[in-house]
Structure formats: C-alpha cells, structure tokens
Amino acid sequence: MKTLTKTEFNFPGQKSVYHGKVRDVYDINDDLMVMVATDRISAFDVILPKGIPYKGQVLNQIAAKFLDATADIVPNWKLATPDPMVTVGLKCEGFRVEMIIRGYLTGSAWRDYQNGVREICGVKLPEGMKENERFPEPIITPTTKAEAGHDENISREEIIAQGIVDKDDYETMERYTRMLFQRGSEIAAEKGLILVDTKYEFGKRDGKVYLIDEIHTPDSSRYFYADGYEERFAKGEPQRQLSKEFVRQWLIEHDFMGKAGQQVPEMTDEFCESVSDRYIELYEHITGEKFVRGDEGDLAKRIEENVTKYLASR
C-alpha cells in the first residue's frame, strides 16, 4: 500500500511551506492555506520512520466533517476539501497555545498522577482517582506550542500574565473549547463512543477568534468504546479505545518514549497495516460511514492536480 510521507509542491500563488509533524501547510497568496494531511505518524513528539497507509485521508476527512458539524459554535478556517488528503482554508494568525481538554484521567495525565502529581496546568486534581476515571467536569490543560521538541504544560494564569494570549481572547478560546468538547462528546455518544480528551488550536483573523487545524481526529483525540466502559473501569482493566494511544503503548513496550539515546523499534509492514486498520475503524465508528479508500496511484500527482484545479476555480 502506498503512503505519502513527504511533499514538495509548488502550487499557483505559493509563498512558502511549513512541514509539521504530520501536516504540510502551504501559504497561498495573502489569504489561503493549503493543508496536506500526510501519512506520517508521530508519537512522543518524534516522527516515526514509516508512514501509515490512508492515515492522511482518515485525518483530513474526519477533521472536515467535524469542522462542518461545529461551524455553528465557532467560525473555522475550512473552505473546501479538493482532495481526500487536503483542506484549503483561510489564513489565520495562530495562537501559540494548544487547548487540551480532558474528560477522563488517562494517558500522560494518569502517568503524572501515578507519580504523585496533583496539579496540572494550574488545575488541582482530586485525591484517590483511578486510571480512566471521569473527572467531575472536564479540565482544560493548555500547552505552549514549541517550534521544535516537546510542547510545554502551562497554566491559564501564566498564559495571560506572559502576554502569550490576552485575557479576552483566552477566555473566548476556553469557552469555545468547552462547547466544542460538549458537541464532540454528544456526536461520539450517538456512535457508541466516549470522547475522552482532545486538543484544539485557534487563530485570529479580522479581530475574530477562529478554530484552525484538525478537530476530533484520532491524532488529536482519544476515544473509548462506551460499551463495557463501566465494567472495565470497575475491574481496573484497560479500556477498549480508538486513538493513537495504542501506538504509544506499543512504543513504550519496546522501550521508546522519545528520550535521548532511545531507538524507534522496527515498524514492519504488518504493523503499519494494523495501525492503518485501526485508523479506518475509528473513521467508520465516529462518522457512521464506510471508509472509501482513495485512488492508490501517484498520490502526490493526484493532490497537485486537484488543488491546482481548485485554486484556478476561485
């Protein structure tokens, strides 16, 4: 199966390109962004050596659906999806924080909690919690966006005091974050899933806060199956989940957590295909639709033709 792990397009009106961990963002003219969701996969802030088939398409199509499904809550950057792996949208000035919201104690927060941490990003955590336990109400634990390396936890108070985001804009982002998480949780519940935690990114355009980047994908979110959650929690058993956490767990089991001197374990074709299957499974669960595999020909050529055609039509 083919994967797209590197892009070097030259679209009409292109001014620059930014290669992120997973997405490549092309700056077009003065107003547009072309975001290509590649098949790269990252964990512990490290880009893994092999791509995952159809991952980019899964991420792009889930994000597009949720951007459309939440457009009544917050304005967002999306204009069109001219290719299964591409979204074209409005250019916004991104805020240098990611808004992480957690409904349950799991993942990195649980690992910290096990080590005695009782406050994350200025939010105090109750004593006596268990892994995968639901918080009394969702907590927001923002991080600063790093140019390279690991994003850093930061409190609401520090963000405002340091002038990273002004108070009014931060409060707007916080309000949008809670509303988006509520909507995402409702949509997930309809499909038999629990939206456990997720992250949102925001930017500003014409004095208004916009939702940018992806939303409610398996890269930015964690989902549990609702069926069996209570029984598994009561027994202290791991939850059945659809997210990238299983990739992190696989890496941890092979002694890799992105630390200096650690080697990424070998990613066999079978492993990559199993990860692809999990991504497709999540797509079908969360959208309630059958995943239609995109053309397996020359992915880069297809994207270039579709995006160029769209830009010419504007």
C-alpha atoms as a PDB file:
ATOM      1  CA  MET A   1       0.000   0.000   0.000  1.00  0.00           C
ATOM      2  CA  LYS A   2       1.285   3.431  -0.920  1.00  0.00           C
ATOM      3  CA  THR A   3       1.929   6.217   1.558  1.00  0.00           C
ATOM      4  CA  LEU A   4       2.667   9.921   1.217  1.00  0.00           C
ATOM      5  CA  THR A   5       5.283  10.942   3.776  1.00  0.00           C
ATOM      6  CA  LYS A   6       6.949  13.897   2.062  1.00  0.00           C
ATOM      7  CA  THR A   7       5.580  16.726  -0.077  1.00  0.00           C
ATOM      8  CA  GLU A   8       7.315  19.413  -2.109  1.00  0.00           C
ATOM      9  CA  PHE A   9       4.509  21.043  -4.099  1.00  0.00           C
ATOM     10  CA  ASN A  10       4.667  24.321  -5.945  1.00  0.00           C
ATOM     11  CA  PHE A  11       1.054  25.464  -6.161  1.00  0.00           C
ATOM     12  CA  PRO A  12      -0.071  28.581  -8.050  1.00  0.00           C
ATOM     13  CA  GLY A  13       0.432  31.670  -5.846  1.00  0.00           C
ATOM     14  CA  GLN A  14       2.535  29.715  -3.322  1.00  0.00           C
ATOM     15  CA  LYS A  15       4.616  31.895  -0.993  1.00  0.00           C
ATOM     16  CA  SER A  16       6.043  29.370   1.469  1.00  0.00           C
ATOM     17  CA  VAL A  17       5.588  25.928   3.001  1.00  0.00           C
ATOM     18  CA  TYR A  18       5.743  24.691   6.592  1.00  0.00           C
ATOM     19  CA  HIS A  19       6.413  20.991   7.216  1.00  0.00           C
ATOM     20  CA  GLY A  20       4.851  19.974  10.531  1.00  0.00           C
ATOM     21  CA  LYS A  21       4.987  16.632  12.297  1.00  0.00           C
ATOM     22  CA  VAL A  22       2.092  15.270  10.253  1.00  0.00           C
ATOM     23  CA  ARG A  23       0.758  18.097   8.069  1.00  0.00           C
ATOM     24  CA  ASP A  24       2.428  20.197   5.410  1.00  0.00           C
ATOM     25  CA  VAL A  25       0.956  23.684   5.208  1.00  0.00           C
ATOM     26  CA  TYR A  26       1.287  25.734   2.022  1.00  0.00           C
ATOM     27  CA  ASP A  27       0.870  29.504   2.195  1.00  0.00           C
ATOM     28  CA  ILE A  28      -1.007  30.705  -0.920  1.00  0.00           C
ATOM     29  CA  ASN A  29      -1.188  34.368  -1.951  1.00  0.00           C
ATOM     30  CA  ASP A  30      -2.187  36.538   1.014  1.00  0.00           C
ATOM     31  CA  ASP A  31      -5.309  34.761   2.110  1.00  0.00           C
ATOM     32  CA  LEU A  32      -5.261  30.972   1.762  1.00  0.00           C
ATOM     33  CA  MET A  33      -3.653  27.928   3.361  1.00  0.00           C
ATOM     34  CA  VAL A  34      -3.450  24.520   1.699  1.00  0.00           C
ATOM     35  CA  MET A  35      -3.070  21.870   4.403  1.00  0.00           C
ATOM     36  CA  VAL A  36      -1.935  18.424   3.242  1.00  0.00           C
ATOM     37  CA  ALA A  37      -2.522  15.623   5.765  1.00  0.00           C
ATOM     38  CA  THR A  38       0.365  13.262   5.040  1.00  0.00           C
ATOM     39  CA  ASP A  39       0.638   9.615   6.104  1.00  0.00           C
ATOM     40  CA  ARG A  40       3.397  10.463   8.584  1.00  0.00           C
ATOM     41  CA  ILE A  41       2.795   9.413  12.175  1.00  0.00           C
ATOM     42  CA  SER A  42       4.372  10.928  15.267  1.00  0.00           C
ATOM     43  CA  ALA A  43       4.481   9.880  18.909  1.00  0.00           C
ATOM     44  CA  PHE A  44       6.268  11.456  21.855  1.00  0.00           C
ATOM     45  CA  ASP A  45       6.950  14.413  19.508  1.00  0.00           C
ATOM     46  CA  VAL A  46       9.029  12.165  17.233  1.00  0.00           C
ATOM     47  CA  ILE A  47       8.129  11.498  13.593  1.00  0.00           C
ATOM     48  CA  LEU A  48       8.278   7.717  13.168  1.00  0.00           C
ATOM     49  CA  PRO A  49      10.281   6.320  10.227  1.00  0.00           C
ATOM     50  CA  LYS A  50       7.394   4.769   8.269  1.00  0.00           C
ATOM     51  CA  GLY A  51       4.077   6.163   7.064  1.00  0.00           C
ATOM     52  CA  ILE A  52       0.657   4.623   7.750  1.00  0.00           C
ATOM     53  CA  PRO A  53      -1.493   3.848   4.673  1.00  0.00           C
ATOM     54  CA  TYR A  54      -4.646   6.028   4.394  1.00  0.00           C
ATOM     55  CA  LYS A  55      -3.855   7.835   7.655  1.00  0.00           C
ATOM     56  CA  GLY A  56      -3.767  11.252   5.997  1.00  0.00           C
ATOM     57  CA  GLN A  57      -7.094  10.664   4.293  1.00  0.00           C
ATOM     58  CA  VAL A  58      -8.690   9.471   7.547  1.00  0.00           C
ATOM     59  CA  LEU A  59      -7.461  12.518   9.480  1.00  0.00           C
ATOM     60  CA  ASN A  60      -8.417  15.001   6.794  1.00  0.00           C
ATOM     61  CA  GLN A  61     -11.914  13.617   6.263  1.00  0.00           C
ATOM     62  CA  ILE A  62     -12.748  13.308   9.981  1.00  0.00           C
ATOM     63  CA  ALA A  63     -11.497  16.850  10.624  1.00  0.00           C
ATOM     64  CA  ALA A  64     -13.532  18.202   7.689  1.00  0.00           C
ATOM     65  CA  LYS A  65     -16.703  16.530   8.963  1.00  0.00           C
ATOM     66  CA  PHE A  66     -16.241  17.910  12.493  1.00  0.00           C
ATOM     67  CA  LEU A  67     -15.364  21.392  11.270  1.00  0.00           C
ATOM     68  CA  ASP A  68     -18.668  21.378   9.377  1.00  0.00           C
ATOM     69  CA  ALA A  69     -20.537  19.908  12.370  1.00  0.00           C
ATOM     70  CA  THR A  70     -19.288  22.641  14.738  1.00  0.00           C
ATOM     71  CA  ALA A  71     -19.388  25.690  12.448  1.00  0.00           C
ATOM     72  CA  ASP A  72     -22.435  26.986  14.346  1.00  0.00           C
ATOM     73  CA  ILE A  73     -20.375  27.100  17.575  1.00  0.00           C
ATOM     74  CA  VAL A  74     -17.210  28.807  16.355  1.00  0.00           C
ATOM     75  CA  PRO A  75     -16.082  30.159  12.957  1.00  0.00           C
ATOM     76  CA  ASN A  76     -13.418  27.934  11.423  1.00  0.00           C
ATOM     77  CA  TRP A  77     -10.810  28.184   8.712  1.00  0.00           C
ATOM     78  CA  LYS A  78     -12.117  25.498   6.304  1.00  0.00           C
ATOM     79  CA  LEU A  79     -13.259  26.478   2.792  1.00  0.00           C
ATOM     80  CA  ALA A  80     -13.020  23.222   0.811  1.00  0.00           C
ATOM     81  CA  THR A  81     -11.542  19.708   0.606  1.00  0.00           C
ATOM     82  CA  PRO A  82     -10.453  19.433  -3.036  1.00  0.00           C
ATOM     83  CA  ASP A  83      -8.670  16.116  -2.367  1.00  0.00           C
ATOM     84  CA  PRO A  84      -9.213  13.356   0.233  1.00  0.00           C
ATOM     85  CA  MET A  85      -5.911  14.372   1.879  1.00  0.00           C
ATOM     86  CA  VAL A  86      -6.235  18.165   1.573  1.00  0.00           C
ATOM     87  CA  THR A  87      -8.162  21.020   3.173  1.00  0.00           C
ATOM     88  CA  VAL A  88      -7.972  24.565   1.810  1.00  0.00           C
ATOM     89  CA  GLY A  89      -8.893  27.340   4.176  1.00  0.00           C
ATOM     90  CA  LEU A  90      -8.495  30.901   5.362  1.00  0.00           C
ATOM     91  CA  LYS A  91      -5.168  32.067   6.690  1.00  0.00           C
ATOM     92  CA  CYS A  92      -5.314  32.950  10.398  1.00  0.00           C
ATOM     93  CA  GLU A  93      -2.670  34.148  12.840  1.00  0.00           C
ATOM     94  CA  GLY A  94      -2.326  31.117  15.115  1.00  0.00           C
ATOM     95  CA  PHE A  95      -2.153  31.474  18.896  1.00  0.00           C
ATOM     96  CA  ARG A  96       0.945  29.908  20.440  1.00  0.00           C
ATOM     97  CA  VAL A  97      -1.028  27.584  22.705  1.00  0.00           C
ATOM     98  CA  GLU A  98      -2.919  24.348  22.246  1.00  0.00           C
ATOM     99  CA  MET A  99      -6.128  23.983  24.209  1.00  0.00           C
ATOM    100  CA  ILE A 100      -6.188  20.454  25.647  1.00  0.00           C
ATOM    101  CA  ILE A 101      -9.394  19.374  27.364  1.00  0.00           C
ATOM    102  CA  ARG A 102      -9.684  16.155  29.353  1.00  0.00           C
ATOM    103  CA  GLY A 103     -12.873  14.428  30.448  1.00  0.00           C
ATOM    104  CA  TYR A 104     -11.091  11.422  31.977  1.00  0.00           C
ATOM    105  CA  LEU A 105      -7.825  10.744  33.828  1.00  0.00           C
ATOM    106  CA  THR A 106      -5.747   8.785  31.346  1.00  0.00           C
ATOM    107  CA  GLY A 107      -2.633   8.916  29.141  1.00  0.00           C
ATOM    108  CA  SER A 108       0.101  11.358  30.182  1.00  0.00           C
ATOM    109  CA  ALA A 109      -2.118  12.882  32.897  1.00  0.00           C
ATOM    110  CA  TRP A 110      -2.508   9.439  34.505  1.00  0.00           C
ATOM    111  CA  ARG A 111       1.233   8.780  34.224  1.00  0.00           C
ATOM    112  CA  ASP A 112       1.869  12.085  36.051  1.00  0.00           C
ATOM    113  CA  TYR A 113      -0.862  11.317  38.617  1.00  0.00           C
ATOM    114  CA  GLN A 114       0.737   7.941  39.377  1.00  0.00           C
ATOM    115  CA  ASN A 115       3.957   9.822  40.128  1.00  0.00           C
ATOM    116  CA  GLY A 116       2.216  11.955  42.749  1.00  0.00           C
ATOM    117  CA  VAL A 117       1.297  14.986  40.627  1.00  0.00           C
ATOM    118  CA  ARG A 118      -1.947  16.568  41.871  1.00  0.00           C
ATOM    119  CA  GLU A 119      -1.955  19.737  39.808  1.00  0.00           C
ATOM    120  CA  ILE A 120      -1.715  20.030  36.019  1.00  0.00           C
ATOM    121  CA  CYS A 121      -1.501  23.435  34.338  1.00  0.00           C
ATOM    122  CA  GLY A 122      -2.786  25.104  37.496  1.00  0.00           C
ATOM    123  CA  VAL A 123      -5.766  22.730  37.754  1.00  0.00           C
ATOM    124  CA  LYS A 124      -5.948  20.833  41.051  1.00  0.00           C
ATOM    125  CA  LEU A 125      -6.821  17.128  40.773  1.00  0.00           C
ATOM    126  CA  PRO A 126      -8.856  15.214  43.380  1.00  0.00           C
ATOM    127  CA  GLU A 127      -7.114  12.617  45.538  1.00  0.00           C
ATOM    128  CA  GLY A 128      -7.872   8.921  45.143  1.00  0.00           C
ATOM    129  CA  MET A 129      -8.640   8.886  41.420  1.00  0.00           C
ATOM    130  CA  LYS A 130      -8.155   5.747  39.332  1.00  0.00           C
ATOM    131  CA  GLU A 131      -6.957   5.300  35.775  1.00  0.00           C
ATOM    132  CA  ASN A 132      -9.633   6.174  33.181  1.00  0.00           C
ATOM    133  CA  GLU A 133     -11.892   7.742  35.827  1.00  0.00           C
ATOM    134  CA  ARG A 134     -14.167  10.541  34.677  1.00  0.00           C
ATOM    135  CA  PHE A 135     -13.403  13.997  36.088  1.00  0.00           C
ATOM    136  CA  PRO A 136     -16.275  15.724  37.931  1.00  0.00           C
ATOM    137  CA  GLU A 137     -16.187  18.126  34.988  1.00  0.00           C
ATOM    138  CA  PRO A 138     -13.759  18.353  32.044  1.00  0.00           C
ATOM    139  CA  ILE A 139     -10.469  20.151  32.788  1.00  0.00           C
ATOM    140  CA  ILE A 140      -8.503  22.362  30.393  1.00  0.00           C
ATOM    141  CA  THR A 141      -4.723  21.798  30.466  1.00  0.00           C
ATOM    142  CA  PRO A 142      -3.127  24.026  27.805  1.00  0.00           C
ATOM    143  CA  THR A 143       0.363  23.677  26.371  1.00  0.00           C
ATOM    144  CA  THR A 144       2.613  26.181  24.666  1.00  0.00           C
ATOM    145  CA  LYS A 145       3.351  25.313  21.039  1.00  0.00           C
ATOM    146  CA  ALA A 146       7.037  24.568  20.621  1.00  0.00           C
ATOM    147  CA  GLU A 147       8.832  25.335  17.354  1.00  0.00           C
ATOM    148  CA  ALA A 148      10.776  22.112  17.917  1.00  0.00           C
ATOM    149  CA  GLY A 149      10.789  19.408  20.576  1.00  0.00           C
ATOM    150  CA  HIS A 150       8.162  18.952  23.258  1.00  0.00           C
ATOM    151  CA  ASP A 151       5.214  21.257  23.889  1.00  0.00           C
ATOM    152  CA  GLU A 152       5.236  22.523  27.491  1.00  0.00           C
ATOM    153  CA  ASN A 153       2.393  22.491  30.023  1.00  0.00           C
ATOM    154  CA  ILE A 154       1.373  25.992  31.080  1.00  0.00           C
ATOM    155  CA  SER A 155      -1.395  27.432  33.244  1.00  0.00           C
ATOM    156  CA  ARG A 156      -4.157  29.792  32.221  1.00  0.00           C
ATOM    157  CA  GLU A 157      -2.681  32.411  34.575  1.00  0.00           C
ATOM    158  CA  GLU A 158       0.824  32.114  33.065  1.00  0.00           C
ATOM    159  CA  ILE A 159      -0.521  32.405  29.505  1.00  0.00           C
ATOM    160  CA  ILE A 160      -2.284  35.662  30.344  1.00  0.00           C
ATOM    161  CA  ALA A 161       0.488  37.050  32.604  1.00  0.00           C
ATOM    162  CA  GLN A 162       3.184  36.402  29.981  1.00  0.00           C
ATOM    163  CA  GLY A 163       1.073  38.013  27.265  1.00  0.00           C
ATOM    164  CA  ILE A 164       1.105  34.828  25.150  1.00  0.00           C
ATOM    165  CA  VAL A 165      -2.645  35.354  24.646  1.00  0.00           C
ATOM    166  CA  ASP A 166      -4.577  38.326  26.003  1.00  0.00           C
ATOM    167  CA  LYS A 167      -7.266  37.721  28.621  1.00  0.00           C
ATOM    168  CA  ASP A 168     -10.289  38.310  26.358  1.00  0.00           C
ATOM    169  CA  ASP A 169      -9.003  36.028  23.593  1.00  0.00           C
ATOM    170  CA  TYR A 170      -8.008  33.321  26.083  1.00  0.00           C
ATOM    171  CA  GLU A 171     -11.428  33.367  27.707  1.00  0.00           C
ATOM    172  CA  THR A 172     -13.016  33.102  24.255  1.00  0.00           C
ATOM    173  CA  MET A 173     -10.800  30.094  23.426  1.00  0.00           C
ATOM    174  CA  GLU A 174     -11.681  28.496  26.756  1.00  0.00           C
ATOM    175  CA  ARG A 175     -15.410  28.961  26.148  1.00  0.00           C
ATOM    176  CA  TYR A 176     -15.158  27.572  22.608  1.00  0.00           C
ATOM    177  CA  THR A 177     -13.093  24.620  23.883  1.00  0.00           C
ATOM    178  CA  ARG A 178     -15.796  23.564  26.348  1.00  0.00           C
ATOM    179  CA  MET A 179     -18.573  23.963  23.752  1.00  0.00           C
ATOM    180  CA  LEU A 180     -16.655  22.009  21.104  1.00  0.00           C
ATOM    181  CA  PHE A 181     -15.881  19.206  23.570  1.00  0.00           C
ATOM    182  CA  GLN A 182     -19.539  19.020  24.550  1.00  0.00           C
ATOM    183  CA  ARG A 183     -20.601  18.756  20.893  1.00  0.00           C
ATOM    184  CA  GLY A 184     -17.886  16.213  20.131  1.00  0.00           C
ATOM    185  CA  SER A 185     -18.936  14.141  23.151  1.00  0.00           C
ATOM    186  CA  GLU A 186     -22.570  14.160  22.027  1.00  0.00           C
ATOM    187  CA  ILE A 187     -21.661  13.059  18.491  1.00  0.00           C
ATOM    188  CA  ALA A 188     -19.374  10.324  19.858  1.00  0.00           C
ATOM    189  CA  ALA A 189     -22.088   9.081  22.243  1.00  0.00           C
ATOM    190  CA  GLU A 190     -24.503   8.680  19.327  1.00  0.00           C
ATOM    191  CA  LYS A 191     -21.941   6.320  17.776  1.00  0.00           C
ATOM    192  CA  GLY A 192     -21.288   4.309  20.952  1.00  0.00           C
ATOM    193  CA  LEU A 193     -18.031   6.080  21.770  1.00  0.00           C
ATOM    194  CA  ILE A 194     -16.722   8.282  24.589  1.00  0.00           C
ATOM    195  CA  LEU A 195     -14.636  11.335  23.639  1.00  0.00           C
ATOM    196  CA  VAL A 196     -12.037  11.077  26.404  1.00  0.00           C
ATOM    197  CA  ASP A 197      -9.780  14.029  25.661  1.00  0.00           C
ATOM    198  CA  THR A 198      -8.785  16.189  22.716  1.00  0.00           C
ATOM    199  CA  LYS A 199      -6.968  19.344  21.693  1.00  0.00           C
ATOM    200  CA  TYR A 200      -7.995  22.406  19.726  1.00  0.00           C
ATOM    201  CA  GLU A 201      -5.971  25.121  18.050  1.00  0.00           C
ATOM    202  CA  PHE A 202      -7.222  28.619  17.439  1.00  0.00           C
ATOM    203  CA  GLY A 203      -6.115  31.613  15.434  1.00  0.00           C
ATOM    204  CA  LYS A 204      -7.235  35.146  14.789  1.00  0.00           C
ATOM    205  CA  ARG A 205      -8.475  36.793  11.623  1.00  0.00           C
ATOM    206  CA  ASP A 206     -10.001  40.239  11.224  1.00  0.00           C
ATOM    207  CA  GLY A 207     -10.163  40.599  15.004  1.00  0.00           C
ATOM    208  CA  LYS A 208     -12.129  37.359  15.437  1.00  0.00           C
ATOM    209  CA  VAL A 209     -11.093  34.022  17.004  1.00  0.00           C
ATOM    210  CA  TYR A 210     -11.246  31.071  14.552  1.00  0.00           C
ATOM    211  CA  LEU A 211     -10.893  27.318  15.054  1.00  0.00           C
ATOM    212  CA  ILE A 212      -7.971  26.112  12.914  1.00  0.00           C
ATOM    213  CA  ASP A 213      -6.117  22.883  12.098  1.00  0.00           C
ATOM    214  CA  GLU A 214      -7.742  19.486  12.801  1.00  0.00           C
ATOM    215  CA  ILE A 215     -10.528  18.548  15.197  1.00  0.00           C
ATOM    216  CA  HIS A 216     -11.658  15.288  16.852  1.00  0.00           C
ATOM    217  CA  THR A 217      -9.289  13.046  14.857  1.00  0.00           C
ATOM    218  CA  PRO A 218      -7.503  10.007  16.357  1.00  0.00           C
ATOM    219  CA  ASP A 219      -4.272  12.043  16.316  1.00  0.00           C
ATOM    220  CA  SER A 220      -5.711  14.886  18.374  1.00  0.00           C
ATOM    221  CA  SER A 221      -8.229  12.905  20.438  1.00  0.00           C
ATOM    222  CA  ARG A 222      -8.741   9.755  22.428  1.00  0.00           C
ATOM    223  CA  TYR A 223     -11.927   7.685  22.237  1.00  0.00           C
ATOM    224  CA  PHE A 224     -13.138   4.793  24.404  1.00  0.00           C
ATOM    225  CA  TYR A 225     -15.885   2.374  23.420  1.00  0.00           C
ATOM    226  CA  ALA A 226     -18.864   3.223  25.647  1.00  0.00           C
ATOM    227  CA  ASP A 227     -19.989  -0.407  25.754  1.00  0.00           C
ATOM    228  CA  GLY A 228     -18.131  -2.087  28.610  1.00  0.00           C
ATOM    229  CA  TYR A 229     -16.541   1.106  29.944  1.00  0.00           C
ATOM    230  CA  GLU A 230     -18.097   0.829  33.425  1.00  0.00           C
ATOM    231  CA  GLU A 231     -17.322  -2.895  33.823  1.00  0.00           C
ATOM    232  CA  ARG A 232     -13.713  -2.471  32.732  1.00  0.00           C
ATOM    233  CA  PHE A 233     -13.260   0.572  34.958  1.00  0.00           C
ATOM    234  CA  ALA A 234     -14.701  -1.282  37.981  1.00  0.00           C
ATOM    235  CA  LYS A 235     -12.277  -4.176  37.409  1.00  0.00           C
ATOM    236  CA  GLY A 236      -9.300  -1.893  36.740  1.00  0.00           C
ATOM    237  CA  GLU A 237      -8.949  -3.326  33.235  1.00  0.00           C
ATOM    238  CA  PRO A 238      -7.631  -1.344  30.245  1.00  0.00           C
ATOM    239  CA  GLN A 239     -10.338   0.333  28.189  1.00  0.00           C
ATOM    240  CA  ARG A 240     -11.020  -0.600  24.589  1.00  0.00           C
ATOM    241  CA  GLN A 241     -10.041   2.523  22.766  1.00  0.00           C
ATOM    242  CA  LEU A 242      -9.701   4.075  19.351  1.00  0.00           C
ATOM    243  CA  SER A 243      -6.865   6.574  19.345  1.00  0.00           C
ATOM    244  CA  LYS A 244      -3.160   6.852  18.746  1.00  0.00           C
ATOM    245  CA  GLU A 245      -2.554   5.735  22.340  1.00  0.00           C
ATOM    246  CA  PHE A 246      -2.114   2.113  21.222  1.00  0.00           C
ATOM    247  CA  VAL A 247       0.874   3.243  19.113  1.00  0.00           C
ATOM    248  CA  ARG A 248       2.367   4.993  22.155  1.00  0.00           C
ATOM    249  CA  GLN A 249       1.790   1.868  24.260  1.00  0.00           C
ATOM    250  CA  TRP A 250       3.495  -0.280  21.597  1.00  0.00           C
ATOM    251  CA  LEU A 251       6.489   2.078  21.636  1.00  0.00           C
ATOM    252  CA  ILE A 252       6.634   2.073  25.468  1.00  0.00           C
ATOM    253  CA  GLU A 253       6.589  -1.757  25.442  1.00  0.00           C
ATOM    254  CA  HIS A 254       9.586  -1.577  23.081  1.00  0.00           C
ATOM    255  CA  ASP A 255      11.442   0.857  25.386  1.00  0.00           C
ATOM    256  CA  PHE A 256      10.865   4.020  23.366  1.00  0.00           C
ATOM    257  CA  MET A 257       9.428   7.245  24.798  1.00  0.00           C
ATOM    258  CA  GLY A 258      11.247   9.774  22.625  1.00  0.00           C
ATOM    259  CA  LYS A 259      14.134  10.199  25.072  1.00  0.00           C
ATOM    260  CA  ALA A 260      17.774  10.737  24.088  1.00  0.00           C
ATOM    261  CA  GLY A 261      19.550   7.534  23.134  1.00  0.00           C
ATOM    262  CA  GLN A 262      16.360   5.503  22.615  1.00  0.00           C
ATOM    263  CA  GLN A 263      15.828   3.756  19.288  1.00  0.00           C
ATOM    264  CA  VAL A 264      12.489   3.563  17.480  1.00  0.00           C
ATOM    265  CA  PRO A 265      11.590  -0.143  17.214  1.00  0.00           C
ATOM    266  CA  GLU A 266      11.260  -1.685  13.767  1.00  0.00           C
ATOM    267  CA  MET A 267       7.905  -0.901  12.135  1.00  0.00           C
ATOM    268  CA  THR A 268       7.078  -3.904   9.990  1.00  0.00           C
ATOM    269  CA  ASP A 269       4.658  -3.671   7.049  1.00  0.00           C
ATOM    270  CA  GLU A 270       2.230  -5.806   9.066  1.00  0.00           C
ATOM    271  CA  PHE A 271       2.390  -3.393  11.998  1.00  0.00           C
ATOM    272  CA  CYS A 272       1.840  -0.369   9.737  1.00  0.00           C
ATOM    273  CA  GLU A 273      -1.169  -2.052   8.116  1.00  0.00           C
ATOM    274  CA  SER A 274      -2.618  -2.908  11.536  1.00  0.00           C
ATOM    275  CA  VAL A 275      -2.311   0.762  12.544  1.00  0.00           C
ATOM    276  CA  SER A 276      -3.986   1.729   9.261  1.00  0.00           C
ATOM    277  CA  ASP A 277      -6.855  -0.654  10.051  1.00  0.00           C
ATOM    278  CA  ARG A 278      -7.317   0.998  13.463  1.00  0.00           C
ATOM    279  CA  TYR A 279      -7.477   4.464  11.909  1.00  0.00           C
ATOM    280  CA  ILE A 280     -10.061   3.296   9.368  1.00  0.00           C
ATOM    281  CA  GLU A 281     -12.041   1.606  12.153  1.00  0.00           C
ATOM    282  CA  LEU A 282     -12.186   4.883  14.057  1.00  0.00           C
ATOM    283  CA  TYR A 283     -13.269   6.758  10.921  1.00  0.00           C
ATOM    284  CA  GLU A 284     -16.162   4.339  10.368  1.00  0.00           C
ATOM    285  CA  HIS A 285     -17.206   4.428  14.022  1.00  0.00           C
ATOM    286  CA  ILE A 286     -17.113   8.177  14.502  1.00  0.00           C
ATOM    287  CA  THR A 287     -18.688   9.102  11.143  1.00  0.00           C
ATOM    288  CA  GLY A 288     -21.069   6.157  10.821  1.00  0.00           C
ATOM    289  CA  GLU A 289     -19.948   5.884   7.179  1.00  0.00           C
ATOM    290  CA  LYS A 290     -17.968   3.320   5.231  1.00  0.00           C
ATOM    291  CA  PHE A 291     -14.425   4.475   4.532  1.00  0.00           C
ATOM    292  CA  VAL A 292     -13.793   4.814   0.796  1.00  0.00           C
ATOM    293  CA  ARG A 293     -10.127   4.275   0.031  1.00  0.00           C
ATOM    294  CA  GLY A 294      -8.706   6.980  -2.203  1.00  0.00           C
ATOM    295  CA  ASP A 295      -7.010   6.200  -5.504  1.00  0.00           C
ATOM    296  CA  GLU A 296      -3.763   4.315  -4.799  1.00  0.00           C
ATOM    297  CA  GLY A 297      -1.961   5.757  -7.826  1.00  0.00           C
ATOM    298  CA  ASP A 298       0.538   8.605  -7.622  1.00  0.00           C
ATOM    299  CA  LEU A 299      -0.768  10.373  -4.505  1.00  0.00           C
ATOM    300  CA  ALA A 300       1.365  13.494  -4.973  1.00  0.00           C
ATOM    301  CA  LYS A 301       0.314  13.905  -8.601  1.00  0.00           C
ATOM    302  CA  ARG A 302      -3.370  13.498  -7.693  1.00  0.00           C
ATOM    303  CA  ILE A 303      -3.115  16.121  -4.949  1.00  0.00           C
ATOM    304  CA  GLU A 304      -1.254  18.565  -7.179  1.00  0.00           C
ATOM    305  CA  GLU A 305      -3.886  18.256  -9.916  1.00  0.00           C
ATOM    306  CA  ASN A 306      -6.871  18.551  -7.547  1.00  0.00           C
ATOM    307  CA  VAL A 307      -5.501  21.534  -5.600  1.00  0.00           C
ATOM    308  CA  THR A 308      -4.336  23.375  -8.718  1.00  0.00           C
ATOM    309  CA  LYS A 309      -7.764  22.891 -10.279  1.00  0.00           C
ATOM    310  CA  TYR A 310      -9.486  24.222  -7.138  1.00  0.00           C
ATOM    311  CA  LEU A 311      -7.223  27.274  -6.850  1.00  0.00           C
ATOM    312  CA  ALA A 312      -7.811  28.094 -10.527  1.00  0.00           C
ATOM    313  CA  SER A 313     -11.576  27.969  -9.954  1.00  0.00           C
ATOM    314  CA  ARG A 314     -11.528  30.628  -7.207  1.00  0.00           C
END
